[in-house]
């Protein structure tokens, strides 16, 4: 009998259409198998209560607590003018804190009868703030009587699983649905090869699923988690190992630079010496380029560690060998910026075929979506004939119309904005697969690199080039100490008086219609009831107020490309003192004379984003200053995040802090299309050893059996993972 159908069964056949619809729409669960892999977020013990004291704001939570008191109030309102409005206030406690529940109108009758002092129940709802106190309005609840047949049945065992839930479907309803499908866990095909599982003392998959959903002891939960983490790490690493294996079988044209070619000419003119790190990484890259299968390398480094220089030397090596190189940037501003800096660095070596061009020169062209038709036609022609050795562009490079004469190397900048499929589309442009170099400016801890970019070899630049200046960072608590903010603007004026320039960064543009397009409010917004500061308003206030008399300009993503470029050119030329911008300046913008940056509402940005932004100052010989302005209170997590950024310039350290603070899953979601959904149990930072061991096992298995002929259950698990990846990619497309 085929063991799989039970897990393939659509939930609507098993649970009924209404519940199945909510599970599909809100939790992405479609089949019995999907539901079995929807693991509890945590467990409550009957005799022990949740910590109400640390509930997250604005999130859907489930708590187990006891009613301390309940009061019914009547009041007058527009609907009930004669004082007939009713409000039930229930206080629940768990020993660590208290939480208020409120019910209004006709909704008060049932809870008034049931939620008597001393009653224990599970409560689910969205945490909000009212009168500076946490509350749940109209929470759903399930009494824990312990006597009624069904409750005992459903919550058998002392550990109550709490599931990731939604407003439409509480945790205990998910628990009941699982009760229905749990017998199917016996049918689960085990993707781990027997010897591997036994060698590591892991329980079988059916046993792990039973123990994760219905544990009797904490040891059950540990055993189940250990096993399910291995599944996730192993299946993902097998996918990456197969990709590496397949790539290694592909032929590529070896590209070796000529001893007297354009690379040698470029190196001779460099006004500075390369750092030890740049030399070492360049050698790794040149060794890969000289082989006859495609290089796949991730180049990661600190903001300002000179990645662009390393990438440019690799591109010149390929041009030397008769090939072409393409550099793909995530935004037009960045593509224009790279084009400008590459042509400046190369000088007359970038003027191939032009008067005054050097003997070994090549042509460097720019290709973006907003170029005029004539310029675009010329760029496409230069690529097709091979006249242009280097092209720098945006996604426009991936379009069907773009033909290369002989594409030898693809450099992708800021990888986390590109999916795997986009890399593949560009690689498909070569007659044979081109070599690939991926650059990321957000330093990634080793484990994340192994998990997300496991199909790439990694090179790390961790030294800053000589002449880069230190950056001092400070948190400016605008609400507690308004005079600190006034001082921040004085500091900006002082920098400008010394002949330098400054950035002011805001989270929002400010031309959104009545805020309707503004992003979904963050928990802090809800508490503060204030939209994030906007570029257009801030620029106007600064120009009229604290920075009056200085030349203030704005830059944001919705400006036409030509206007953006014009503003950047004016700023680079020193014709603008203060640039008020959104995060469009986050990567690649290089103005050595800019020494100060003030980030408004800094708590609205992620750690790595703040680190990226800060890297825009201190790029010349004068020291940099970065001021992180926030109205968040001292004890808030947001302030702790900002203090962490202010305390270290080490991007690898910050990316670790960032991952520990973020919820797991964001990590991969942004980096690789579709991988997010596959990590439910694995915590990339904490499970370093599991990932490293799974990677070794995966490499061994794929080397001996690349098509997994002998492991059909593993192949099934892999198809499910990759299918999810494709599906997600299409949704994003």
Tab-separated table of C-alpha atoms in Angstrom, residues 188-604:
chain	number	residue	atom	x	y	z
A	188	UNK	CA	5.139	9.785	7.327
A	189	UNK	CA	7.979	8.639	5.067
A	190	UNK	CA	11.316	9.175	6.805
A	191	UNK	CA	13.771	11.275	4.751
A	192	UNK	CA	16.789	10.451	6.951
A	193	UNK	CA	18.737	7.390	5.791
A	194	UNK	CA	18.492	4.643	8.454
A	195	UNK	CA	22.243	4.385	9.250
A	196	UNK	CA	22.484	8.169	9.689
A	197	UNK	CA	19.458	8.257	12.015
A	198	UNK	CA	20.621	5.314	14.102
A	199	UNK	CA	24.220	6.544	14.202
A	200	UNK	CA	23.036	9.818	15.737
A	201	UNK	CA	20.492	8.214	18.080
A	202	UNK	CA	17.541	10.097	16.565
A	203	UNK	CA	13.919	8.920	16.877
A	204	UNK	CA	11.911	8.025	13.752
A	205	UNK	CA	9.869	10.735	12.019
A	206	UNK	CA	6.429	9.343	13.052
A	207	UNK	CA	7.607	9.177	16.668
A	208	UNK	CA	9.005	12.741	16.487
A	209	UNK	CA	5.676	14.067	15.148
A	210	UNK	CA	3.700	12.337	17.926
A	211	UNK	CA	6.055	13.647	20.592
A	212	UNK	CA	6.144	17.227	19.330
A	213	UNK	CA	2.328	17.518	19.321
A	214	UNK	CA	1.466	15.351	22.326
A	215	UNK	CA	4.467	15.255	24.664
A	216	UNK	CA	4.095	13.603	28.059
A	217	UNK	CA	7.417	14.890	29.384
A	218	UNK	CA	9.932	17.594	28.564
A	219	UNK	CA	12.294	14.837	27.390
A	220	UNK	CA	9.723	13.973	24.669
A	221	UNK	CA	9.887	17.561	23.384
A	222	UNK	CA	13.709	17.543	23.348
A	223	UNK	CA	13.850	14.243	21.430
A	224	UNK	CA	11.305	15.434	18.888
A	225	UNK	CA	13.021	18.785	18.382
A	226	UNK	CA	16.449	17.209	17.956
A	227	UNK	CA	15.056	14.947	15.249
A	228	UNK	CA	13.009	17.605	13.407
A	229	UNK	CA	15.930	20.054	13.397
A	230	UNK	CA	18.047	17.391	11.725
A	231	UNK	CA	15.387	16.870	9.069
A	232	UNK	CA	15.305	20.545	8.170
A	233	UNK	CA	19.061	21.019	8.178
A	234	UNK	CA	19.699	17.814	6.264
A	235	UNK	CA	17.067	18.204	3.529
A	236	UNK	CA	18.158	21.809	2.929
A	237	UNK	CA	21.848	20.846	2.831
A	238	UNK	CA	21.113	17.976	0.418
A	239	UNK	CA	19.373	20.477	-1.889
A	240	UNK	CA	22.432	22.749	-1.735
A	241	UNK	CA	24.892	19.856	-2.108
A	242	UNK	CA	23.062	18.640	-5.232
A	243	UNK	CA	23.214	22.151	-6.637
A	244	UNK	CA	26.969	22.331	-5.959
A	245	UNK	CA	27.433	18.861	-7.452
A	246	UNK	CA	25.466	19.733	-10.603
A	247	UNK	CA	27.375	23.007	-11.014
A	248	UNK	CA	30.708	21.206	-10.673
A	249	UNK	CA	29.745	18.964	-13.623
A	250	UNK	CA	29.135	21.970	-15.898
A	251	UNK	CA	31.857	23.028	-18.309
A	252	UNK	CA	33.145	26.608	-18.143
A	253	UNK	CA	35.783	28.484	-20.110
A	254	UNK	CA	38.892	29.000	-17.961
A	255	UNK	CA	39.705	32.736	-17.824
A	256	UNK	CA	43.347	33.582	-17.085
A	257	UNK	CA	44.558	37.217	-17.168
A	258	UNK	CA	47.408	38.068	-19.582
A	259	UNK	CA	50.621	39.138	-17.850
A	260	UNK	CA	50.650	42.388	-19.866
A	261	UNK	CA	46.913	42.971	-20.250
A	262	UNK	CA	44.334	45.382	-18.909
A	263	UNK	CA	44.516	44.004	-15.327
A	264	UNK	CA	48.294	44.573	-15.167
A	265	UNK	CA	47.848	48.088	-16.601
A	266	UNK	CA	45.134	48.818	-14.025
A	267	UNK	CA	47.229	47.512	-11.105
A	268	UNK	CA	50.208	49.627	-12.231
A	269	UNK	CA	48.134	52.797	-11.917
A	270	UNK	CA	46.572	52.107	-8.518
A	271	UNK	CA	47.365	55.079	-6.261
A	272	UNK	CA	47.341	52.808	-3.165
A	273	UNK	CA	48.353	49.273	-2.254
A	274	UNK	CA	45.695	46.585	-1.840
A	275	UNK	CA	45.114	45.294	1.684
A	276	UNK	CA	46.402	41.850	2.605
A	277	UNK	CA	42.753	40.651	2.625
A	278	UNK	CA	42.030	42.046	-0.853
A	279	UNK	CA	45.133	40.299	-2.227
A	280	UNK	CA	44.288	36.968	-0.602
A	281	UNK	CA	40.645	37.022	-1.782
A	282	UNK	CA	41.695	38.065	-5.306
A	283	UNK	CA	44.019	35.051	-5.467
A	284	UNK	CA	41.156	32.707	-4.461
A	285	UNK	CA	39.011	34.242	-7.207
A	286	UNK	CA	41.720	34.077	-9.898
A	287	UNK	CA	42.359	30.411	-9.025
A	288	UNK	CA	38.618	29.662	-9.494
A	289	UNK	CA	38.446	31.596	-12.772
A	290	UNK	CA	41.307	29.521	-14.163
A	291	UNK	CA	39.429	26.204	-13.754
A	292	UNK	CA	37.197	24.596	-16.362
A	293	UNK	CA	34.042	24.494	-14.246
A	294	UNK	CA	32.145	27.590	-13.123
A	295	UNK	CA	33.254	29.510	-10.053
A	296	UNK	CA	30.483	30.072	-7.481
A	297	UNK	CA	31.844	32.341	-4.797
A	298	UNK	CA	30.305	34.574	-2.139
A	299	UNK	CA	32.411	37.619	-1.308
A	300	UNK	CA	31.347	39.136	1.939
A	301	UNK	CA	32.932	41.907	3.881
A	302	UNK	CA	32.552	44.876	6.108
A	303	UNK	CA	30.985	48.048	4.797
A	304	UNK	CA	33.877	49.796	3.048
A	305	UNK	CA	36.290	46.842	3.019
A	306	UNK	CA	36.914	47.304	-0.711
A	307	UNK	CA	34.713	44.586	-2.240
A	308	UNK	CA	34.122	46.657	-5.385
A	309	UNK	CA	37.868	46.831	-6.040
A	310	UNK	CA	38.171	43.025	-5.725
A	311	UNK	CA	35.178	42.533	-8.064
A	312	UNK	CA	36.563	45.000	-10.615
A	313	UNK	CA	39.934	43.202	-10.727
A	314	UNK	CA	38.083	39.908	-11.323
A	315	UNK	CA	36.118	41.519	-14.177
A	316	UNK	CA	39.323	42.880	-15.733
A	317	UNK	CA	40.931	39.412	-15.528
A	318	UNK	CA	37.999	38.023	-17.569
A	319	UNK	CA	38.222	40.875	-20.119
A	320	UNK	CA	41.947	40.044	-20.439
A	321	UNK	CA	40.996	36.466	-21.281
A	322	UNK	CA	38.724	37.657	-24.097
A	323	UNK	CA	35.421	37.433	-22.179
A	324	UNK	CA	32.833	39.896	-20.913
A	325	UNK	CA	31.789	40.634	-17.335
A	326	UNK	CA	28.389	41.802	-16.072
A	327	UNK	CA	27.696	43.436	-12.733
A	328	UNK	CA	24.129	43.298	-11.472
A	329	UNK	CA	22.985	45.915	-8.921
A	330	UNK	CA	19.644	45.952	-7.061
A	331	UNK	CA	18.664	49.583	-7.808
A	332	UNK	CA	19.229	52.143	-10.566
A	333	UNK	CA	20.885	54.570	-8.130
A	334	UNK	CA	23.373	51.842	-7.237
A	335	UNK	CA	23.978	50.777	-10.847
A	336	UNK	CA	24.714	54.405	-11.827
A	337	UNK	CA	26.946	54.797	-8.790
A	338	UNK	CA	28.933	51.618	-9.624
A	339	UNK	CA	29.222	52.687	-13.252
A	340	UNK	CA	30.557	56.069	-12.208
A	341	UNK	CA	33.081	54.673	-9.716
A	342	UNK	CA	34.292	51.900	-12.067
A	343	UNK	CA	34.868	54.317	-14.976
A	344	UNK	CA	36.634	56.753	-12.605
A	345	UNK	CA	38.892	53.992	-11.215
A	346	UNK	CA	39.733	52.749	-14.728
A	347	UNK	CA	40.315	56.167	-16.319
A	348	UNK	CA	41.352	55.835	-19.995
A	349	UNK	CA	41.253	52.019	-19.649
A	350	UNK	CA	37.448	52.391	-19.782
A	351	UNK	CA	37.526	54.291	-23.092
A	352	UNK	CA	37.863	51.390	-25.512
A	353	UNK	CA	37.378	52.430	-29.132
A	354	UNK	CA	37.369	56.129	-28.194
A	355	UNK	CA	39.865	58.884	-28.851
A	356	UNK	CA	42.320	59.045	-25.974
A	357	UNK	CA	41.551	55.478	-24.860
A	358	UNK	CA	44.505	53.404	-23.633
A	359	UNK	CA	45.919	50.572	-25.788
A	360	UNK	CA	44.365	47.826	-23.662
A	361	UNK	CA	41.134	49.732	-23.008
A	362	UNK	CA	37.666	48.224	-23.109
A	363	UNK	CA	34.229	49.828	-23.064
A	364	UNK	CA	32.197	49.994	-19.814
A	365	UNK	CA	28.453	50.375	-20.478
A	366	UNK	CA	25.466	51.027	-18.220
A	367	UNK	CA	22.117	49.299	-18.808
A	368	UNK	CA	19.043	50.214	-16.743
A	369	UNK	CA	15.289	50.119	-17.338
A	370	UNK	CA	14.851	53.901	-17.536
A	371	UNK	CA	17.524	54.628	-20.191
A	372	UNK	CA	16.493	56.436	-23.369
A	373	UNK	CA	15.876	54.240	-26.430
A	374	UNK	CA	18.966	55.396	-28.352
A	375	UNK	CA	21.381	54.906	-25.439
A	376	UNK	CA	19.837	51.526	-24.751
A	377	UNK	CA	20.178	50.410	-28.402
A	378	UNK	CA	23.849	51.409	-28.402
A	379	UNK	CA	24.512	49.563	-25.100
A	380	UNK	CA	22.810	46.384	-26.426
A	381	UNK	CA	24.860	46.612	-29.631
A	382	UNK	CA	28.137	47.015	-27.697
A	383	UNK	CA	27.291	43.899	-25.670
A	384	UNK	CA	26.314	41.781	-28.674
A	385	UNK	CA	29.469	42.678	-30.650
A	386	UNK	CA	31.801	42.307	-27.663
A	387	UNK	CA	32.863	45.951	-27.955
A	388	UNK	CA	31.884	46.394	-24.272
A	389	UNK	CA	33.967	44.229	-21.953
A	390	UNK	CA	32.094	45.312	-18.839
A	391	UNK	CA	28.391	46.052	-18.384
A	392	UNK	CA	26.829	47.346	-15.173
A	393	UNK	CA	23.076	47.279	-14.791
A	394	UNK	CA	19.920	46.390	-12.926
A	395	UNK	CA	17.428	43.552	-13.521
A	396	UNK	CA	17.250	44.940	-17.066
A	397	UNK	CA	20.302	42.752	-17.793
A	398	UNK	CA	18.210	39.605	-17.315
A	399	UNK	CA	15.698	40.489	-20.053
A	400	UNK	CA	15.461	38.282	-23.122
A	401	UNK	CA	16.611	41.026	-25.509
A	402	UNK	CA	20.045	41.285	-23.881
A	403	UNK	CA	22.600	39.215	-25.830
A	404	UNK	CA	26.271	38.905	-24.895
A	405	UNK	CA	29.148	38.208	-27.252
A	406	UNK	CA	30.918	35.986	-24.674
A	407	UNK	CA	29.754	36.345	-21.075
A	408	UNK	CA	32.502	35.023	-18.781
A	409	UNK	CA	31.697	36.417	-15.315
A	410	UNK	CA	28.595	37.604	-13.498
A	411	UNK	CA	29.035	39.738	-10.378
A	412	UNK	CA	25.869	40.136	-8.293
A	413	UNK	CA	25.892	42.989	-5.794
A	414	UNK	CA	23.800	42.823	-2.611
A	415	UNK	CA	22.720	39.240	-3.089
A	416	UNK	CA	19.863	39.295	-0.604
A	417	UNK	CA	17.785	41.233	-3.110
A	418	UNK	CA	18.153	38.553	-5.776
A	419	UNK	CA	16.610	35.113	-5.759
A	420	UNK	CA	18.359	31.971	-6.907
A	421	UNK	CA	16.256	31.952	-10.092
A	422	UNK	CA	17.459	35.423	-11.073
A	423	UNK	CA	21.070	34.304	-10.718
A	424	UNK	CA	20.230	31.358	-12.970
A	425	UNK	CA	18.548	33.553	-15.578
A	426	UNK	CA	21.638	35.712	-15.938
A	427	UNK	CA	23.966	32.709	-15.944
A	428	UNK	CA	21.907	31.329	-18.831
A	429	UNK	CA	23.145	34.237	-20.985
A	430	UNK	CA	26.588	32.695	-21.508
A	431	UNK	CA	27.408	30.258	-24.330
A	432	UNK	CA	28.777	28.136	-21.500
A	433	UNK	CA	27.868	28.828	-17.868
A	434	UNK	CA	29.783	31.944	-16.770
A	435	UNK	CA	31.663	32.200	-13.490
A	436	UNK	CA	29.663	33.770	-10.646
A	437	UNK	CA	30.762	36.126	-7.877
A	438	UNK	CA	28.153	37.235	-5.349
A	439	UNK	CA	28.939	40.231	-3.135
A	440	UNK	CA	27.087	41.019	0.056
A	441	UNK	CA	27.686	44.084	2.188
A	442	UNK	CA	25.750	42.728	5.140
A	443	UNK	CA	28.243	40.511	6.932
A	444	UNK	CA	26.644	37.129	7.554
A	445	UNK	CA	27.540	34.767	10.389
A	446	UNK	CA	29.139	31.586	9.073
A	447	UNK	CA	26.113	29.394	9.815
A	448	UNK	CA	23.752	31.618	7.886
A	449	UNK	CA	26.162	31.662	4.981
A	450	UNK	CA	26.237	27.848	5.086
A	451	UNK	CA	22.463	27.629	5.174
A	452	UNK	CA	21.494	30.345	2.734
A	453	UNK	CA	24.425	30.419	0.351
A	454	UNK	CA	25.454	26.804	0.823
A	455	UNK	CA	25.876	26.431	-2.926
A	456	UNK	CA	28.674	29.052	-2.892
A	457	UNK	CA	32.261	28.991	-1.634
A	458	UNK	CA	32.859	31.896	0.750
A	459	UNK	CA	35.582	34.565	0.860
A	460	UNK	CA	35.647	37.125	3.655
A	461	UNK	CA	37.204	40.611	3.678
A	462	UNK	CA	37.519	41.664	7.279
A	463	UNK	CA	40.105	44.467	7.097
A	464	UNK	CA	39.315	48.069	6.266
A	465	UNK	CA	41.595	49.714	3.696
A	466	UNK	CA	44.152	52.249	4.962
A	467	UNK	CA	42.810	55.791	5.046
A	468	UNK	CA	39.311	54.791	6.197
A	469	UNK	CA	38.402	56.705	9.334
A	470	UNK	CA	36.748	55.482	12.528
A	471	UNK	CA	33.040	56.243	13.009
A	472	UNK	CA	31.722	57.332	16.405
A	473	UNK	CA	28.083	56.306	17.004
A	474	UNK	CA	25.757	57.664	19.713
A	475	UNK	CA	22.115	57.128	20.630
A	476	UNK	CA	20.151	60.407	20.923
A	477	UNK	CA	17.102	59.851	23.202
A	478	UNK	CA	14.910	62.660	21.817
A	479	UNK	CA	11.946	62.085	24.144
A	480	UNK	CA	13.897	61.816	27.433
A	481	UNK	CA	16.474	64.483	26.562
A	482	UNK	CA	15.257	66.945	23.894
A	483	UNK	CA	18.407	69.095	24.334
A	484	UNK	CA	20.428	66.136	22.952
A	485	UNK	CA	18.551	66.485	19.650
A	486	UNK	CA	19.236	70.238	19.543
A	487	UNK	CA	22.922	69.408	20.083
A	488	UNK	CA	22.779	66.880	17.208
A	489	UNK	CA	21.789	69.655	14.770
A	490	UNK	CA	24.576	71.866	16.147
A	491	UNK	CA	27.039	69.026	15.429
A	492	UNK	CA	25.774	68.865	11.827
A	493	UNK	CA	26.346	72.626	11.432
A	494	UNK	CA	29.856	72.267	12.898
A	495	UNK	CA	30.732	69.561	10.347
A	496	UNK	CA	29.438	71.741	7.485
A	497	UNK	CA	31.432	74.723	8.797
A	498	UNK	CA	34.564	72.529	8.582
A	499	UNK	CA	33.770	72.048	4.885
A	500	UNK	CA	32.152	68.606	5.257
A	501	UNK	CA	28.659	67.291	4.385
A	502	UNK	CA	25.972	65.327	6.216
A	503	UNK	CA	23.119	62.872	5.650
A	504	UNK	CA	19.784	62.881	7.486
A	505	UNK	CA	17.928	59.570	7.025
A	506	UNK	CA	14.153	59.134	7.561
A	507	UNK	CA	12.050	55.953	7.333
A	508	UNK	CA	9.355	57.420	5.071
A	509	UNK	CA	9.109	59.651	1.980
A	510	UNK	CA	6.080	61.671	3.100
A	511	UNK	CA	4.059	61.955	-0.113
A	512	UNK	CA	1.799	59.006	0.739
A	513	UNK	CA	-1.879	59.847	0.477
A	514	UNK	CA	-3.243	60.326	4.010
A	515	UNK	CA	-0.918	57.596	5.196
A	516	UNK	CA	-3.069	54.919	3.547
A	517	UNK	CA	-0.072	53.593	1.680
A	518	UNK	CA	2.140	53.863	4.747
A	519	UNK	CA	3.360	50.498	5.930
A	520	UNK	CA	1.452	48.410	8.431
A	521	UNK	CA	2.068	50.001	11.794
A	522	UNK	CA	4.699	48.470	14.019
A	523	UNK	CA	3.908	47.733	17.669
A	524	UNK	CA	5.768	50.840	18.733
A	525	UNK	CA	3.666	52.972	16.347
A	526	UNK	CA	0.485	51.639	17.822
A	527	UNK	CA	1.745	52.558	21.261
A	528	UNK	CA	2.994	55.968	20.213
A	529	UNK	CA	0.254	56.727	17.653
A	530	UNK	CA	2.760	58.643	15.529
A	531	UNK	CA	3.674	57.794	11.924
A	532	UNK	CA	7.411	57.510	11.194
A	533	UNK	CA	9.175	60.746	10.270
A	534	UNK	CA	9.202	61.568	6.578
A	535	UNK	CA	11.902	62.970	4.279
A	536	UNK	CA	9.820	65.757	2.744
A	537	UNK	CA	8.502	67.128	6.071
A	538	UNK	CA	11.848	66.780	7.861
A	539	UNK	CA	13.788	68.514	5.076
A	540	UNK	CA	11.371	71.446	5.174
A	541	UNK	CA	11.500	71.751	8.989
A	542	UNK	CA	15.313	71.553	9.060
A	543	UNK	CA	15.748	74.114	6.283
A	544	UNK	CA	13.422	76.535	8.112
A	545	UNK	CA	14.703	75.724	11.617
A	546	UNK	CA	17.925	74.261	13.022
A	547	UNK	CA	19.750	74.024	9.647
A	548	UNK	CA	18.517	77.336	8.173
A	549	UNK	CA	21.041	78.842	5.786
A	550	UNK	CA	22.567	75.464	4.793
A	551	UNK	CA	21.972	73.930	1.352
A	552	UNK	CA	19.482	71.106	2.066
A	553	UNK	CA	18.269	68.695	-0.644
A	554	UNK	CA	16.187	65.498	-0.713
A	555	UNK	CA	16.608	62.033	-2.258
A	556	UNK	CA	14.080	59.178	-2.249
A	557	UNK	CA	13.027	56.148	-4.270
A	558	UNK	CA	9.989	57.667	-5.979
A	559	UNK	CA	11.937	60.444	-7.714
A	560	UNK	CA	12.522	60.004	-11.468
A	561	UNK	CA	15.914	58.295	-12.074
A	562	UNK	CA	17.430	61.372	-13.732
A	563	UNK	CA	16.483	63.560	-10.762
A	564	UNK	CA	17.968	61.032	-8.344
A	565	UNK	CA	21.185	60.930	-10.305
A	566	UNK	CA	21.329	64.731	-10.506
A	567	UNK	CA	20.922	65.078	-6.723
A	568	UNK	CA	23.637	62.447	-6.090
A	569	UNK	CA	25.972	64.230	-8.499
A	570	UNK	CA	25.368	67.603	-6.787
A	571	UNK	CA	25.966	66.028	-3.384
A	572	UNK	CA	29.133	64.274	-4.595
A	573	UNK	CA	30.351	67.580	-6.078
A	574	UNK	CA	29.868	69.340	-2.730
A	575	UNK	CA	27.021	71.573	-3.944
A	576	UNK	CA	24.655	70.229	-1.248
A	577	UNK	CA	25.505	70.481	2.486
A	578	UNK	CA	22.836	68.188	3.910
A	579	UNK	CA	21.078	65.378	2.037
A	580	UNK	CA	17.771	64.283	3.610
A	581	UNK	CA	17.082	60.808	2.242
A	582	UNK	CA	15.361	57.465	2.682
A	583	UNK	CA	17.413	54.253	2.734
A	584	UNK	CA	18.142	54.611	-1.013
A	585	UNK	CA	21.593	55.697	0.198
A	586	UNK	CA	21.993	52.427	2.119
A	587	UNK	CA	24.451	50.713	-0.191
A	588	UNK	CA	27.191	51.733	-2.546
A	589	UNK	CA	26.882	55.510	-2.179
A	590	UNK	CA	30.414	56.846	-1.851
A	591	UNK	CA	30.983	60.513	-0.918
A	592	UNK	CA	34.237	60.708	1.077
A	593	UNK	CA	33.498	64.298	2.171
A	594	UNK	CA	30.301	63.270	4.033
A	595	UNK	CA	31.265	62.901	7.687
A	596	UNK	CA	28.010	63.040	9.681
A	597	UNK	CA	24.762	61.089	9.573
A	598	UNK	CA	21.642	61.631	11.683
A	599	UNK	CA	19.180	58.708	11.495
A	600	UNK	CA	15.687	59.814	12.565
A	601	UNK	CA	13.397	57.211	14.201
A	602	UNK	CA	16.406	54.901	14.154
A	603	UNK	CA	14.372	52.266	16.026
A	604	UNK	CA	12.347	51.694	12.815
